[in-house]
């Protein structure tokens, strides 16, 4: 009798590695897409009232959708590698709660802002929006750094990863706004984005130097591997291309390079994590993955949903690809 799904073997031998790739891809999409939202939220503090309306109009139709990738990352990690999901949350319980609170503050502040015409009320809501947009990626970066390097939350590699993610988000946000606007606002985004890119590159160099010197969880050898050096080379290439594109006012290309920077960062994290999916404990991909039947069933049911989500995002970004002004907020 032919089995509908194999019970004691994976559909393909490399299925656990494929799902590691799916988890990494979901995280990269979240960093790239919600990263631009965080960046716009931080740049929001530098703008006047009219330009703030323009910033809200630029990312208003997409920012709720972008958070889907955080759900996708958590869901795929839980579905394929539940011990890692449990260790990340239990090992970073307070940090995870703080991240959720930051997301809530960032999400509700713009909604509350529109409920009253009082300038003081709007000013307080704006401050909350900037606060949530700054604190959340900083803490997310700390969590990812602690995970990838197997270090405590309050350690130099973890904190430097958080600062690096902040700079990356500002780069993505500035590039996106520049691609959606023109004139003095786009020019200001070029200045902020250029500075953020340089800060990001310097931050990556400092982070790698600190990790090489302290060698947490014996990752020094991994940093010198070909995949890791490839991710670093990709980072430098995307950053250089982004700076050139910004200087030439090719803002869509600039945003594309910022997207590439996000994938290069998460690619480096993936190199550090594979096959030790949890360096602090030494738990590997093969040890943490669910049973063959569970992963086979997740593959059959989950991957088509992921493909549908990708199609939806292509449709969403295509629909709202045009320029914006403040009256659309």
JSON list of N, CA and C in Angstrom, two decimals, residues 131-163:
[
{"chain": "A", "resi": 131, "resn": "UNK", "atom": "N", "xyz": [9.61, 56.48, 19.76]},
{"chain": "A", "resi": 131, "resn": "UNK", "atom": "CA", "xyz": [10.18, 55.61, 20.79]},
{"chain": "A", "resi": 131, "resn": "UNK", "atom": "C", "xyz": [10.01, 54.13, 20.42]},
{"chain": "A", "resi": 132, "resn": "UNK", "atom": "N", "xyz": [8.79, 53.75, 20.04]},
{"chain": "A", "resi": 132, "resn": "UNK", "atom": "CA", "xyz": [8.53, 52.35, 19.67]},
{"chain": "A", "resi": 132, "resn": "UNK", "atom": "C", "xyz": [9.31, 51.93, 18.44]},
{"chain": "A", "resi": 133, "resn": "UNK", "atom": "N", "xyz": [9.46, 52.87, 17.48]},
{"chain": "A", "resi": 133, "resn": "UNK", "atom": "CA", "xyz": [10.18, 52.55, 16.24]},
{"chain": "A", "resi": 133, "resn": "UNK", "atom": "C", "xyz": [11.68, 52.43, 16.46]},
{"chain": "A", "resi": 134, "resn": "UNK", "atom": "N", "xyz": [12.18, 53.00, 17.55]},
{"chain": "A", "resi": 134, "resn": "UNK", "atom": "CA", "xyz": [13.61, 52.94, 17.84]},
{"chain": "A", "resi": 134, "resn": "UNK", "atom": "C", "xyz": [13.95, 51.75, 18.75]},
{"chain": "A", "resi": 135, "resn": "UNK", "atom": "N", "xyz": [13.17, 51.62, 19.81]},
{"chain": "A", "resi": 135, "resn": "UNK", "atom": "CA", "xyz": [13.47, 50.59, 20.80]},
{"chain": "A", "resi": 135, "resn": "UNK", "atom": "C", "xyz": [13.27, 49.18, 20.24]},
{"chain": "A", "resi": 136, "resn": "UNK", "atom": "N", "xyz": [12.23, 48.99, 19.44]},
{"chain": "A", "resi": 136, "resn": "UNK", "atom": "CA", "xyz": [11.91, 47.64, 18.97]},
{"chain": "A", "resi": 136, "resn": "UNK", "atom": "C", "xyz": [13.03, 47.02, 18.12]},
{"chain": "A", "resi": 137, "resn": "UNK", "atom": "N", "xyz": [13.53, 47.70, 17.07]},
{"chain": "A", "resi": 137, "resn": "UNK", "atom": "CA", "xyz": [14.61, 47.08, 16.31]},
{"chain": "A", "resi": 137, "resn": "UNK", "atom": "C", "xyz": [15.90, 46.95, 17.11]},
{"chain": "A", "resi": 138, "resn": "UNK", "atom": "N", "xyz": [16.14, 47.87, 18.05]},
{"chain": "A", "resi": 138, "resn": "UNK", "atom": "CA", "xyz": [17.33, 47.75, 18.89]},
{"chain": "A", "resi": 138, "resn": "UNK", "atom": "C", "xyz": [17.27, 46.44, 19.70]},
{"chain": "A", "resi": 139, "resn": "UNK", "atom": "N", "xyz": [16.12, 46.17, 20.30]},
{"chain": "A", "resi": 139, "resn": "UNK", "atom": "CA", "xyz": [15.97, 44.96, 21.10]},
{"chain": "A", "resi": 139, "resn": "UNK", "atom": "C", "xyz": [15.94, 43.71, 20.23]},
{"chain": "A", "resi": 140, "resn": "UNK", "atom": "N", "xyz": [15.33, 43.81, 19.04]},
{"chain": "A", "resi": 140, "resn": "UNK", "atom": "CA", "xyz": [15.34, 42.67, 18.12]},
{"chain": "A", "resi": 140, "resn": "UNK", "atom": "C", "xyz": [16.77, 42.32, 17.72]},
{"chain": "A", "resi": 141, "resn": "UNK", "atom": "N", "xyz": [17.56, 43.35, 17.46]},
{"chain": "A", "resi": 141, "resn": "UNK", "atom": "CA", "xyz": [18.95, 43.10, 17.11]},
{"chain": "A", "resi": 141, "resn": "UNK", "atom": "C", "xyz": [19.72, 42.47, 18.25]},
{"chain": "A", "resi": 142, "resn": "UNK", "atom": "N", "xyz": [19.45, 42.92, 19.47]},
{"chain": "A", "resi": 142, "resn": "UNK", "atom": "CA", "xyz": [20.10, 42.34, 20.65]},
{"chain": "A", "resi": 142, "resn": "UNK", "atom": "C", "xyz": [19.74, 40.85, 20.76]},
{"chain": "A", "resi": 143, "resn": "UNK", "atom": "N", "xyz": [18.46, 40.54, 20.55]},
{"chain": "A", "resi": 143, "resn": "UNK", "atom": "CA", "xyz": [18.03, 39.14, 20.63]},
{"chain": "A", "resi": 143, "resn": "UNK", "atom": "C", "xyz": [18.71, 38.28, 19.57]},
{"chain": "A", "resi": 144, "resn": "UNK", "atom": "N", "xyz": [18.73, 38.77, 18.33]},
{"chain": "A", "resi": 144, "resn": "UNK", "atom": "CA", "xyz": [19.35, 38.00, 17.25]},
{"chain": "A", "resi": 144, "resn": "UNK", "atom": "C", "xyz": [20.85, 37.84, 17.49]},
{"chain": "A", "resi": 145, "resn": "UNK", "atom": "N", "xyz": [21.50, 38.91, 17.98]},
{"chain": "A", "resi": 145, "resn": "UNK", "atom": "CA", "xyz": [22.92, 38.83, 18.27]},
{"chain": "A", "resi": 145, "resn": "UNK", "atom": "C", "xyz": [23.21, 37.82, 19.37]},
{"chain": "A", "resi": 146, "resn": "UNK", "atom": "N", "xyz": [22.40, 37.85, 20.42]},
{"chain": "A", "resi": 146, "resn": "UNK", "atom": "CA", "xyz": [22.57, 36.89, 21.52]},
{"chain": "A", "resi": 146, "resn": "UNK", "atom": "C", "xyz": [22.37, 35.47, 21.02]},
{"chain": "A", "resi": 147, "resn": "UNK", "atom": "N", "xyz": [21.39, 35.27, 20.13]},
{"chain": "A", "resi": 147, "resn": "UNK", "atom": "CA", "xyz": [21.11, 33.95, 19.56]},
{"chain": "A", "resi": 147, "resn": "UNK", "atom": "C", "xyz": [22.28, 33.49, 18.68]},
{"chain": "A", "resi": 148, "resn": "UNK", "atom": "N", "xyz": [22.71, 34.33, 17.75]},
{"chain": "A", "resi": 148, "resn": "UNK", "atom": "CA", "xyz": [23.72, 33.92, 16.77]},
{"chain": "A", "resi": 148, "resn": "UNK", "atom": "C", "xyz": [25.09, 33.68, 17.40]},
{"chain": "A", "resi": 149, "resn": "UNK", "atom": "N", "xyz": [25.44, 34.52, 18.38]},
{"chain": "A", "resi": 149, "resn": "UNK", "atom": "CA", "xyz": [26.78, 34.41, 18.97]},
{"chain": "A", "resi": 149, "resn": "UNK", "atom": "C", "xyz": [26.79, 33.59, 20.26]},
{"chain": "A", "resi": 150, "resn": "UNK", "atom": "N", "xyz": [25.59, 33.20, 20.73]},
{"chain": "A", "resi": 150, "resn": "UNK", "atom": "CA", "xyz": [25.52, 32.42, 21.96]},
{"chain": "A", "resi": 150, "resn": "UNK", "atom": "C", "xyz": [26.00, 33.19, 23.16]},
{"chain": "A", "resi": 151, "resn": "UNK", "atom": "N", "xyz": [25.75, 34.51, 23.17]},
{"chain": "A", "resi": 151, "resn": "UNK", "atom": "CA", "xyz": [26.22, 35.37, 24.25]},
{"chain": "A", "resi": 151, "resn": "UNK", "atom": "C", "xyz": [25.06, 35.81, 25.13]},
{"chain": "A", "resi": 152, "resn": "UNK", "atom": "N", "xyz": [25.34, 36.31, 26.35]},
{"chain": "A", "resi": 152, "resn": "UNK", "atom": "CA", "xyz": [24.27, 36.88, 27.18]},
{"chain": "A", "resi": 152, "resn": "UNK", "atom": "C", "xyz": [23.64, 38.09, 26.50]},
{"chain": "A", "resi": 153, "resn": "UNK", "atom": "N", "xyz": [22.46, 38.45, 26.97]},
{"chain": "A", "resi": 153, "resn": "UNK", "atom": "CA", "xyz": [21.75, 39.59, 26.37]},
{"chain": "A", "resi": 153, "resn": "UNK", "atom": "C", "xyz": [22.58, 40.86, 26.48]},
{"chain": "A", "resi": 154, "resn": "UNK", "atom": "N", "xyz": [23.13, 41.12, 27.66]},
{"chain": "A", "resi": 154, "resn": "UNK", "atom": "CA", "xyz": [23.94, 42.32, 27.87]},
{"chain": "A", "resi": 154, "resn": "UNK", "atom": "C", "xyz": [25.41, 41.98, 27.61]},
{"chain": "A", "resi": 155, "resn": "UNK", "atom": "N", "xyz": [25.75, 41.87, 26.36]},
{"chain": "A", "resi": 155, "resn": "UNK", "atom": "CA", "xyz": [27.13, 41.61, 25.95]},
{"chain": "A", "resi": 155, "resn": "UNK", "atom": "C", "xyz": [27.45, 42.49, 24.76]},
{"chain": "A", "resi": 156, "resn": "UNK", "atom": "N", "xyz": [28.73, 42.70, 24.52]},
{"chain": "A", "resi": 156, "resn": "UNK", "atom": "CA", "xyz": [29.13, 43.59, 23.42]},
{"chain": "A", "resi": 156, "resn": "UNK", "atom": "C", "xyz": [28.63, 43.10, 22.07]},
{"chain": "A", "resi": 157, "resn": "UNK", "atom": "N", "xyz": [28.78, 41.81, 21.72]},
{"chain": "A", "resi": 157, "resn": "UNK", "atom": "CA", "xyz": [28.27, 41.38, 20.40]},
{"chain": "A", "resi": 157, "resn": "UNK", "atom": "C", "xyz": [26.76, 41.57, 20.25]},
{"chain": "A", "resi": 158, "resn": "UNK", "atom": "N", "xyz": [26.00, 41.30, 21.31]},
{"chain": "A", "resi": 158, "resn": "UNK", "atom": "CA", "xyz": [24.54, 41.45, 21.23]},
{"chain": "A", "resi": 158, "resn": "UNK", "atom": "C", "xyz": [24.16, 42.91, 21.06]},
{"chain": "A", "resi": 159, "resn": "UNK", "atom": "N", "xyz": [24.76, 43.79, 21.87]},
{"chain": "A", "resi": 159, "resn": "UNK", "atom": "CA", "xyz": [24.41, 45.21, 21.81]},
{"chain": "A", "resi": 159, "resn": "UNK", "atom": "C", "xyz": [24.85, 45.82, 20.49]},
{"chain": "A", "resi": 160, "resn": "UNK", "atom": "N", "xyz": [26.02, 45.42, 19.99]},
{"chain": "A", "resi": 160, "resn": "UNK", "atom": "CA", "xyz": [26.49, 45.95, 18.70]},
{"chain": "A", "resi": 160, "resn": "UNK", "atom": "C", "xyz": [25.58, 45.49, 17.56]},
{"chain": "A", "resi": 161, "resn": "UNK", "atom": "N", "xyz": [25.06, 44.27, 17.65]},
{"chain": "A", "resi": 161, "resn": "UNK", "atom": "CA", "xyz": [24.10, 43.81, 16.63]},
{"chain": "A", "resi": 161, "resn": "UNK", "atom": "C", "xyz": [22.84, 44.67, 16.66]},
{"chain": "A", "resi": 162, "resn": "UNK", "atom": "N", "xyz": [22.40, 45.03, 17.86]},
{"chain": "A", "resi": 162, "resn": "UNK", "atom": "CA", "xyz": [21.23, 45.90, 17.98]},
{"chain": "A", "resi": 162, "resn": "UNK", "atom": "C", "xyz": [21.47, 47.27, 17.36]},
{"chain": "A", "resi": 163, "resn": "UNK", "atom": "N", "xyz": [22.63, 47.86, 17.64]},
{"chain": "A", "resi": 163, "resn": "UNK", "atom": "CA", "xyz": [22.95, 49.17, 17.07]},
{"chain": "A", "resi": 163, "resn": "UNK", "atom": "C", "xyz": [23.07, 49.07, 15.55]}
]
